[in-house]
């Protein structure tokens, strides 16, 4: 017996309808906000993520599934969705389309992490990316889209936290202030923090080590270092969110796990999924396209983790739409009525009605038992008299009521 790799999961028929509900909801929100789908390869050149996501991030440092292919190239299974979409945007010349270009994706992502509830090695993300607009309205639209998605799923008790991490100009000042602050503590901090101190001090605020967390608690706040442009951008985003009726708190500690973010960053957090509290997160990344060799263009996006949403929905008892069930089970009593069931089912299926028949050569009694087990909504038993009259007794399983329906008109009953 060969088992599933650690940190991965099968989605079985009894679960897949929940996935489909989340995916269909994602697509319907994308449609309402006029975002169109982009599909990119599951693997990319490793360099894309090194340059795009950033060398000082946990994702690139420790979590990537990187391997050499048979041609000796280093390739990596995508650890997130944005870098691939940004590459596709540049490579396919989408920069020459009318701006903004609004895209979305639903994709598996791979990170070599320690598996826990809500933290997997293969997981799935739904995300939006809007390219070409630097306006605060775009930030508000993206955050509102993420919020609408969560609302449409029926998710409750998710809190929105936002922050601005500025542009390279104010970040430069802030990094200096952070370095001054951390310098006397450096010896007691973890090796990762010490490396980040040299390369990207902002990322020290993201450290999960208890000792480091105590020290970072007293660190200077980015919001005190924003330049005038970044400050007024952030003010505008906040007032637009308020105008949309979205509740949020400003959390100056949010720096996000990926290096490409600038200005607005945000997270939707839940207290119901243990320590993996971010269900959805995103931000502006105005420098990513130029970092990847494209023309400089502002952009902003978010990604939601589908497994975490599922966990949250299950933990909080959110109602999913009903699982797929046959609308009718046709039970045949003998050879020729079974043949008729087969034909009727074929006709109904052509019209899109979910119809089921016996494929196991069962007795009528066993067929009815099976119909009940699979939750068929209606059952019709067909024998000699039904064949002669051209009518069947259609039994509604929820209340046991029976009505006589012409076989030729059966489908009308379901459409
Ligand atoms: P965390 O701090 O929980 O590690 P992150 O900052 O690494 O999250 P992002 O890179 O922003 O996460 O990814 C966006 C979303 O994808 C997260 O909010 C989360 O819902 C989901 N996600 C990230 N990593 C995993 C994982 N290993 N397993 C399942 N879902 C994940
Ligand atoms: Mg992570």
Coordinates of C-alpha atoms and ligand atoms in Angstrom, one line a residue:
X1 CA 0.0 0.0 0.0
X2 CA 1.4 3.4 -1.0
X3 CA 0.1 6.3 1.1
X4 CA -0.6 9.9 0.3
X5 CA 2.5 12.2 0.8
X6 CA 2.6 14.1 4.1
X7 CA 0.8 17.4 4.1
X8 CA -1.4 16.6 1.2
X9 CA -5.1 15.6 1.1
X10 CA -7.5 13.8 -1.1
X11 CA -10.8 15.5 -1.8
X12 CA -13.4 12.7 -1.9
X13 CA -16.9 12.8 -3.3
X14 CA -18.4 13.5 0.1
X15 CA -16.3 16.7 0.4
X16 CA -15.9 17.8 -3.2
X17 CA -19.3 19.6 -3.3
X18 CA -18.0 21.9 -0.6
X19 CA -15.0 22.7 -2.7
X20 CA -17.2 23.3 -5.7
X21 CA -19.4 25.7 -3.6
X22 CA -16.3 27.7 -2.6
X23 CA -14.9 27.7 -6.2
X24 CA -18.3 28.7 -7.7
X25 CA -18.7 31.5 -5.2
X26 CA -15.2 32.7 -6.0
X27 CA -16.0 32.7 -9.7
X28 CA -19.3 34.5 -9.2
X29 CA -17.6 37.3 -7.1
X30 CA -14.9 37.6 -9.8
X31 CA -17.6 38.0 -12.4
X32 CA -19.4 40.7 -10.4
X33 CA -16.2 42.6 -10.0
X34 CA -15.2 42.0 -13.6
X35 CA -12.0 40.0 -12.9
X36 CA -11.1 37.4 -15.6
X37 CA -9.4 34.1 -15.1
X38 CA -5.7 33.5 -15.7
X39 CA -4.2 30.0 -15.5
X40 CA -0.4 29.6 -15.3
X41 CA 1.8 26.5 -15.0
X42 CA 2.1 24.6 -11.7
X43 CA 5.9 24.9 -12.0
X44 CA 8.1 27.9 -13.0
X45 CA 11.8 28.7 -13.3
X46 CA 13.0 28.9 -9.7
X47 CA 14.4 32.3 -10.3
X48 CA 10.9 33.7 -10.7
X49 CA 10.1 33.1 -7.1
X50 CA 13.6 34.1 -5.9
X51 CA 13.2 37.4 -7.6
X52 CA 9.5 37.9 -7.2
X53 CA 8.7 36.6 -3.7
X54 CA 12.1 37.5 -2.3
X55 CA 15.2 35.8 -0.9
X56 CA 14.5 36.9 2.7
X57 CA 11.1 35.3 2.9
X58 CA 10.3 32.0 4.7
X59 CA 8.7 30.9 1.5
X60 CA 11.8 31.2 -0.6
X61 CA 14.2 30.4 2.2
X62 CA 12.7 27.2 3.5
X63 CA 9.5 26.3 1.9
X64 CA 9.9 25.8 -1.8
X65 CA 9.6 22.6 -3.7
X66 CA 12.6 23.1 -5.9
X67 CA 14.1 20.4 -8.1
X68 CA 16.2 19.9 -11.2
X69 CA 14.3 18.6 -14.2
X70 CA 15.9 16.1 -16.6
X71 CA 17.3 18.9 -18.7
X72 CA 19.2 20.2 -15.7
X73 CA 17.0 23.3 -15.2
X74 CA 16.0 24.4 -11.7
X75 CA 12.2 24.5 -11.5
X76 CA 9.9 25.2 -8.5
X77 CA 6.3 24.2 -7.8
X78 CA 4.5 27.5 -7.3
X79 CA 4.4 28.5 -3.6
X80 CA 1.8 31.2 -4.3
X81 CA -0.2 32.6 -7.3
X82 CA 1.0 36.2 -7.8
X83 CA 4.5 35.7 -9.3
X84 CA 3.2 33.4 -12.0
X85 CA 0.4 35.7 -13.0
X86 CA 2.8 38.7 -13.0
X87 CA 5.2 36.8 -15.2
X88 CA 2.3 35.8 -17.6
X89 CA 1.2 39.5 -17.7
X90 CA 4.6 40.7 -18.7
X91 CA 5.5 37.8 -21.1
X92 CA 2.2 38.0 -23.0
X93 CA 2.3 41.8 -23.3
X94 CA -0.9 42.4 -21.3
X95 CA 0.6 45.8 -20.4
X96 CA -0.6 47.0 -23.8
X97 CA -4.2 46.2 -23.0
X98 CA -6.5 48.9 -21.6
X99 CA -5.8 49.4 -17.9
X100 CA -6.5 48.2 -15.4
X101 CA -6.2 44.5 -16.2
X102 CA -8.2 42.6 -13.6
X103 CA -7.5 38.9 -13.2
X104 CA -8.2 36.1 -10.9
X105 CA -6.9 32.5 -10.4
X106 CA -7.7 29.4 -8.5
X107 CA -4.6 27.3 -8.1
X108 CA -2.9 24.6 -6.1
X109 CA 0.2 26.0 -4.2
X110 CA 3.1 24.1 -2.7
X111 CA 5.1 24.9 0.4
X112 CA 7.4 22.5 2.4
X113 CA 5.9 23.4 5.8
X114 CA 5.3 21.4 9.0
X115 CA 1.7 20.2 8.4
X116 CA -1.0 21.2 10.9
X117 CA -4.7 21.9 10.7
X118 CA -5.0 24.6 8.0
X119 CA -1.3 24.3 7.1
X120 CA -0.5 21.9 4.3
X121 CA 2.2 21.2 1.8
X122 CA -0.2 21.2 -1.1
X123 CA -2.9 23.8 -0.6
X124 CA -5.2 25.8 -2.8
X125 CA -5.6 29.5 -3.3
X126 CA -8.2 31.8 -4.9
X127 CA -6.8 35.2 -5.7
X128 CA -7.4 38.5 -7.5
X129 CA -4.7 40.6 -9.2
X130 CA -5.4 44.0 -10.6
X131 CA -2.6 45.6 -12.7
X132 CA -2.1 49.1 -13.8
X133 CA -3.8 51.3 -11.3
X134 CA -2.2 53.1 -8.4
X135 CA -5.4 54.6 -7.1
X136 CA -6.8 54.1 -3.6
X137 CA -10.1 53.1 -5.2
X138 CA -8.4 50.0 -6.5
X139 CA -7.2 49.1 -3.0
X140 CA -10.7 49.5 -1.7
X141 CA -12.1 47.5 -4.6
X142 CA -9.8 44.6 -3.9
X143 CA -10.4 44.6 -0.2
X144 CA -14.2 44.9 -0.8
X145 CA -14.0 42.0 -3.3
X146 CA -12.3 39.8 -0.7
X147 CA -14.8 40.8 1.9
X148 CA -17.7 40.1 -0.5
X149 CA -16.3 36.7 -1.2
X150 CA -16.2 35.8 2.6
X151 CA -19.7 37.2 3.0
X152 CA -21.1 35.2 0.1
X153 CA -19.6 32.0 1.6
X154 CA -21.5 32.8 4.8
X155 CA -18.3 33.1 6.8
X156 CA -18.8 34.9 10.1
X157 CA -16.6 36.6 12.7
X158 CA -13.7 37.4 10.3
X159 CA -11.9 40.6 11.2
X160 CA -10.2 42.8 8.7
X161 CA -6.9 44.3 9.6
X162 CA -5.0 46.8 7.4
X163 CA -1.7 48.6 7.4
X164 CA 0.5 50.5 5.1
X165 CA 4.2 49.5 4.7
X166 CA 5.0 52.4 2.6
X167 CA 7.1 52.8 -0.6
X168 CA 10.9 52.2 -1.0
X169 CA 11.4 55.9 0.0
X170 CA 9.7 55.8 3.4
X171 CA 10.7 52.2 3.9
X172 CA 14.3 53.2 3.7
X173 CA 13.9 55.6 6.6
X174 CA 11.9 53.1 8.6
X175 CA 14.5 50.3 8.0
X176 CA 17.1 52.7 9.5
X177 CA 15.0 53.3 12.5
X178 CA 14.4 49.5 12.9
X179 CA 18.1 48.9 12.7
X180 CA 18.8 51.4 15.4
X181 CA 16.2 49.9 17.6
X182 CA 17.2 46.3 17.1
X183 CA 21.0 46.8 17.2
X184 CA 21.3 46.5 21.0
X185 CA 19.0 43.4 21.1
X186 CA 20.5 41.5 18.1
X187 CA 22.6 39.1 20.1
X188 CA 19.6 37.6 21.8
X189 CA 17.6 37.3 18.6
X190 CA 17.2 34.2 16.4
X191 CA 19.6 33.6 13.5
X192 CA 16.8 34.4 11.0
X193 CA 16.3 37.8 12.6
X194 CA 20.0 38.4 12.4
X195 CA 20.1 37.7 8.7
X196 CA 17.0 39.8 8.2
X197 CA 18.6 42.6 10.1
X198 CA 21.2 42.8 7.4
X199 CA 19.0 42.2 4.4
X200 CA 15.5 43.3 5.2
X201 CA 14.8 44.5 8.8
X202 CA 11.1 44.9 8.1
X203 CA 10.8 41.2 7.9
X204 CA 12.0 40.9 11.5
X205 CA 8.5 42.0 12.6
X206 CA 7.2 38.8 11.1
X207 CA 9.3 36.5 13.4
X208 CA 7.2 33.9 15.3
X209 CA 9.9 33.1 17.9
X210 CA 8.7 34.1 21.4
X211 CA 11.9 35.8 22.4
X212 CA 12.0 37.8 19.2
X213 CA 8.3 38.7 19.4
X214 CA 8.9 40.3 22.8
X215 CA 11.6 42.5 21.4
X216 CA 9.7 43.4 18.2
X217 CA 6.8 44.5 20.3
X218 CA 8.5 47.7 21.2
X219 CA 9.9 48.4 17.7
X220 CA 9.1 51.7 15.9
X221 CA 5.9 51.7 13.9
X222 CA 5.9 52.0 10.1
X223 CA 2.9 54.3 10.1
X224 CA 5.0 57.0 11.9
X225 CA 7.5 56.9 9.0
X226 CA 5.2 57.1 5.9
X227 CA 6.0 59.8 3.4
X228 CA 3.3 62.3 2.5
X229 CA 2.2 60.4 -0.6
X230 CA 1.9 57.1 1.2
X231 CA 0.2 58.7 4.1
X232 CA -2.5 60.3 2.0
X233 CA -2.9 57.1 0.0
X234 CA -3.6 55.2 3.2
X235 CA -6.0 57.9 4.5
X236 CA -8.0 57.6 1.2
X237 CA -8.1 53.8 1.4
X238 CA -9.4 54.0 4.9
X239 CA -12.1 56.5 4.1
X240 CA -13.2 54.5 1.1
X241 CA -13.5 51.4 3.2
X242 CA -15.5 53.3 5.7
X243 CA -17.7 54.6 2.9
X244 CA -18.3 51.0 1.8
X245 CA -19.4 50.1 5.4
X246 CA -16.4 47.8 5.9
X247 CA -15.2 47.5 9.5
X248 CA -11.4 47.3 9.9
X249 CA -8.7 47.9 12.4
X250 CA -5.3 49.4 11.6
X251 CA -2.6 47.0 12.7
X252 CA 0.8 48.5 12.2
X253 CA 2.4 45.0 12.8
X254 CA 1.2 43.5 9.6
X255 CA 4.1 43.2 7.2
X256 CA 3.0 40.2 5.2
X257 CA 5.2 37.1 4.4
X258 CA 6.2 38.1 0.9
X259 CA 8.8 40.8 -0.1
X260 CA 6.9 42.3 -3.0
X261 CA 4.4 44.3 -1.0
X262 CA 4.2 48.1 -0.9
X263 CA 1.8 50.5 0.7
X264 CA -1.6 48.9 1.6
X265 CA -1.4 45.4 3.1
X266 CA -4.3 43.6 4.8
X267 CA -5.4 40.3 6.3
X268 CA -8.8 38.8 7.1
X269 CA -8.4 36.9 10.4
X270 CA -10.5 34.4 12.2
X271 CA -10.2 33.1 15.8
X272 CA -11.8 29.8 14.8
X273 CA -9.0 28.0 13.1
X274 CA -6.4 27.7 15.7
X275 CA -3.1 29.5 15.2
X276 CA -3.5 29.6 11.4
X277 CA -5.6 32.7 11.7
X278 CA -5.2 34.3 8.2
X279 CA -7.9 33.1 5.8
X280 CA -7.3 35.7 3.2
X281 CA -4.5 38.2 2.8
X282 CA -3.1 40.6 0.3
X283 CA -1.7 44.0 -0.6
X284 CA -0.3 46.3 -3.1
X285 CA 2.9 45.4 -5.0
X286 CA 3.9 48.4 -7.1
X287 CA 7.5 47.2 -7.7
X288 CA 6.9 43.5 -8.6
X289 CA 6.5 44.0 -12.3
X290 CA 9.7 46.0 -12.7
X291 CA 11.6 43.5 -10.4
X292 CA 10.6 40.8 -12.8
X293 CA 11.9 42.7 -15.8
X294 CA 8.6 44.2 -17.0
X295 CA 7.7 47.9 -17.4
X296 CA 7.0 49.4 -14.0
X297 CA 3.3 49.2 -13.3
X298 CA 1.4 49.4 -10.0
X299 CA -0.6 46.3 -9.0
X300 CA -2.6 45.0 -6.0
X301 CA -4.1 41.6 -5.1
X302 CA -5.2 39.2 -2.5
X303 CA -5.2 35.4 -2.0
X304 CA -7.5 33.3 0.1
X305 CA -6.6 29.8 1.3
X306 CA -9.3 27.4 0.4
X307 CA -8.5 24.7 3.0
X308 CA -8.5 27.3 5.8
X309 CA -11.8 28.7 4.6
X310 CA -13.2 25.2 4.5
X311 CA -12.0 24.6 8.0
X312 CA -13.4 27.8 9.2
X313 CA -16.8 27.1 7.6
X314 CA -16.9 23.6 9.1
X315 CA -15.8 24.8 12.5
X316 CA -18.4 27.5 12.7
X317 CA -21.3 25.4 11.2
X318 CA -21.8 27.4 8.0
X319 CA -24.5 25.8 5.9
X320 CA -23.2 24.5 2.6
X321 CA -25.7 24.0 -0.3
X322 CA -26.9 20.4 -0.4
X323 CA -24.7 17.7 -1.8
X324 CA -25.5 16.4 -5.3
X325 CA -28.4 13.9 -5.1
X326 CA -30.3 12.2 -8.0
X327 CA -33.6 13.9 -8.7
X328 CA -35.1 10.5 -9.7
X329 CA -34.3 6.9 -9.3
X330 CA -35.9 4.6 -11.8
X331 CA -36.4 1.1 -10.6
X332 CA -37.2 -1.6 -13.2
X333 CA -39.1 -4.8 -12.3
X334 CA -38.1 -7.1 -15.1
X335 CA -35.9 -7.2 -18.2
X336 CA -38.1 -5.1 -20.5
X337 CA -39.0 -2.5 -17.8
X338 CA -35.3 -2.2 -16.9
X339 CA -34.6 -1.4 -20.6
X340 CA -37.3 1.3 -20.4
X341 CA -35.7 2.7 -17.3
X342 CA -32.5 2.9 -19.1
X343 CA -34.1 4.8 -22.0
X344 CA -36.0 7.2 -19.7
X345 CA -32.9 7.9 -17.7
X346 CA -31.0 8.6 -21.0
X347 CA -33.7 11.1 -22.0
X348 CA -33.7 12.8 -18.6
X349 CA -29.9 13.0 -18.5
X350 CA -29.9 14.6 -22.0
X351 CA -32.1 17.4 -20.5
X352 CA -29.7 17.7 -17.6
X353 CA -31.8 16.0 -15.0
X354 CA -29.8 13.9 -12.5
X355 CA -31.4 10.5 -13.0
X356 CA -30.2 7.2 -11.6
X357 CA -30.9 3.5 -12.5
X358 CA -29.7 0.1 -11.4
X359 CA -26.3 -0.9 -12.6
X360 CA -25.9 -3.8 -10.1
X361 CA -28.6 -6.2 -11.3
X362 CA -30.4 -5.8 -7.9
X363 CA -33.9 -6.9 -7.1
X364 CA -36.6 -4.2 -6.9
X365 CA -36.5 -4.3 -3.1
X366 CA -32.7 -3.8 -3.1
X367 CA -33.0 -1.1 -5.7
X368 CA -35.4 0.9 -3.5
X369 CA -33.0 0.5 -0.5
X370 CA -30.2 1.8 -2.6
X371 CA -32.2 4.7 -3.9
X372 CA -32.9 5.6 -0.3
X373 CA -29.3 5.3 0.7
X374 CA -28.1 7.6 -2.1
X375 CA -30.8 10.2 -1.2
X376 CA -32.8 10.1 -4.4
X377 CA -35.4 12.8 -4.3
X378 CA -38.0 10.8 -6.2
X379 CA -38.5 7.1 -7.0
X380 CA -40.5 5.6 -9.8
X381 CA -41.0 1.8 -10.1
X382 CA -41.6 0.6 -13.6
X383 CA -43.2 -2.7 -14.5
X384 CA -45.5 -4.2 -17.0
X385 CA -48.5 -2.0 -16.1
X386 CA -46.5 1.2 -16.3
X387 CA -45.2 0.2 -19.7
X388 CA -48.7 -0.4 -20.9
X389 CA -50.2 2.8 -19.5
X390 CA -47.2 5.0 -20.3
X391 CA -47.6 6.5 -16.8
X392 CA -45.6 6.1 -13.6
X393 CA -46.2 6.7 -9.9
X394 CA -43.7 9.2 -8.8
X395 CA -43.0 9.0 -5.1
X396 CA -41.5 12.1 -3.4
X397 CA -39.2 10.7 -0.8
X398 CA -39.2 13.7 1.5
X399 CA -43.0 13.4 2.4
X400 CA -44.0 10.1 0.8
X401 CA -46.5 11.7 -1.5
X402 CA -47.2 10.0 -4.8
X403 CA -48.4 11.5 -8.1
X404 CA -49.1 9.9 -11.4
X405 CA -47.0 11.3 -14.3
X406 CA -46.9 10.5 -18.0
X407 CA -43.5 8.9 -18.7
X408 CA -43.1 11.4 -21.6
X409 CA -43.7 14.3 -19.3
X410 CA -41.4 13.1 -16.5
X411 CA -38.7 15.6 -17.3
X412 CA -41.1 18.6 -17.0
X413 CA -41.6 17.7 -13.4
X414 CA -37.9 18.4 -12.7
X415 CA -37.2 21.5 -14.8
Ligands
LIG1 P1 0.9 32.2 7.4 O1 1.4 33.4 8.1 O2 -0.3 31.5 8.0 O3 2.0 31.2 7.1 P2 1.3 33.3 4.8 O4 1.6 34.8 5.1 O5 2.5 32.4 4.5 O6 0.4 32.7 6.0 P3 0.2 34.0 2.2 O7 1.5 33.7 1.5 O8 -0.2 35.3 2.3 O9 0.2 33.2 3.6 O10 -0.9 33.1 1.5 C1 -2.3 33.5 1.5 C2 -3.2 32.6 2.1 O11 -2.9 31.3 1.8 C3 -3.1 32.6 3.7 O12 -3.8 33.6 4.2 C4 -3.6 31.2 4.0 O13 -5.1 31.2 4.0 C5 -3.2 30.4 2.8 N1 -2.0 29.6 3.1 C6 -0.7 30.0 3.2 N2 0.1 28.9 3.5 C7 -0.7 27.8 3.6 C8 -0.5 26.4 3.9 N3 0.8 26.0 4.1 N4 -1.5 25.6 4.0 C9 -2.8 26.1 3.8 N5 -3.1 27.4 3.5 C10 -2.1 28.2 3.4
LIG2 MG1 3.5 31.0 5.7

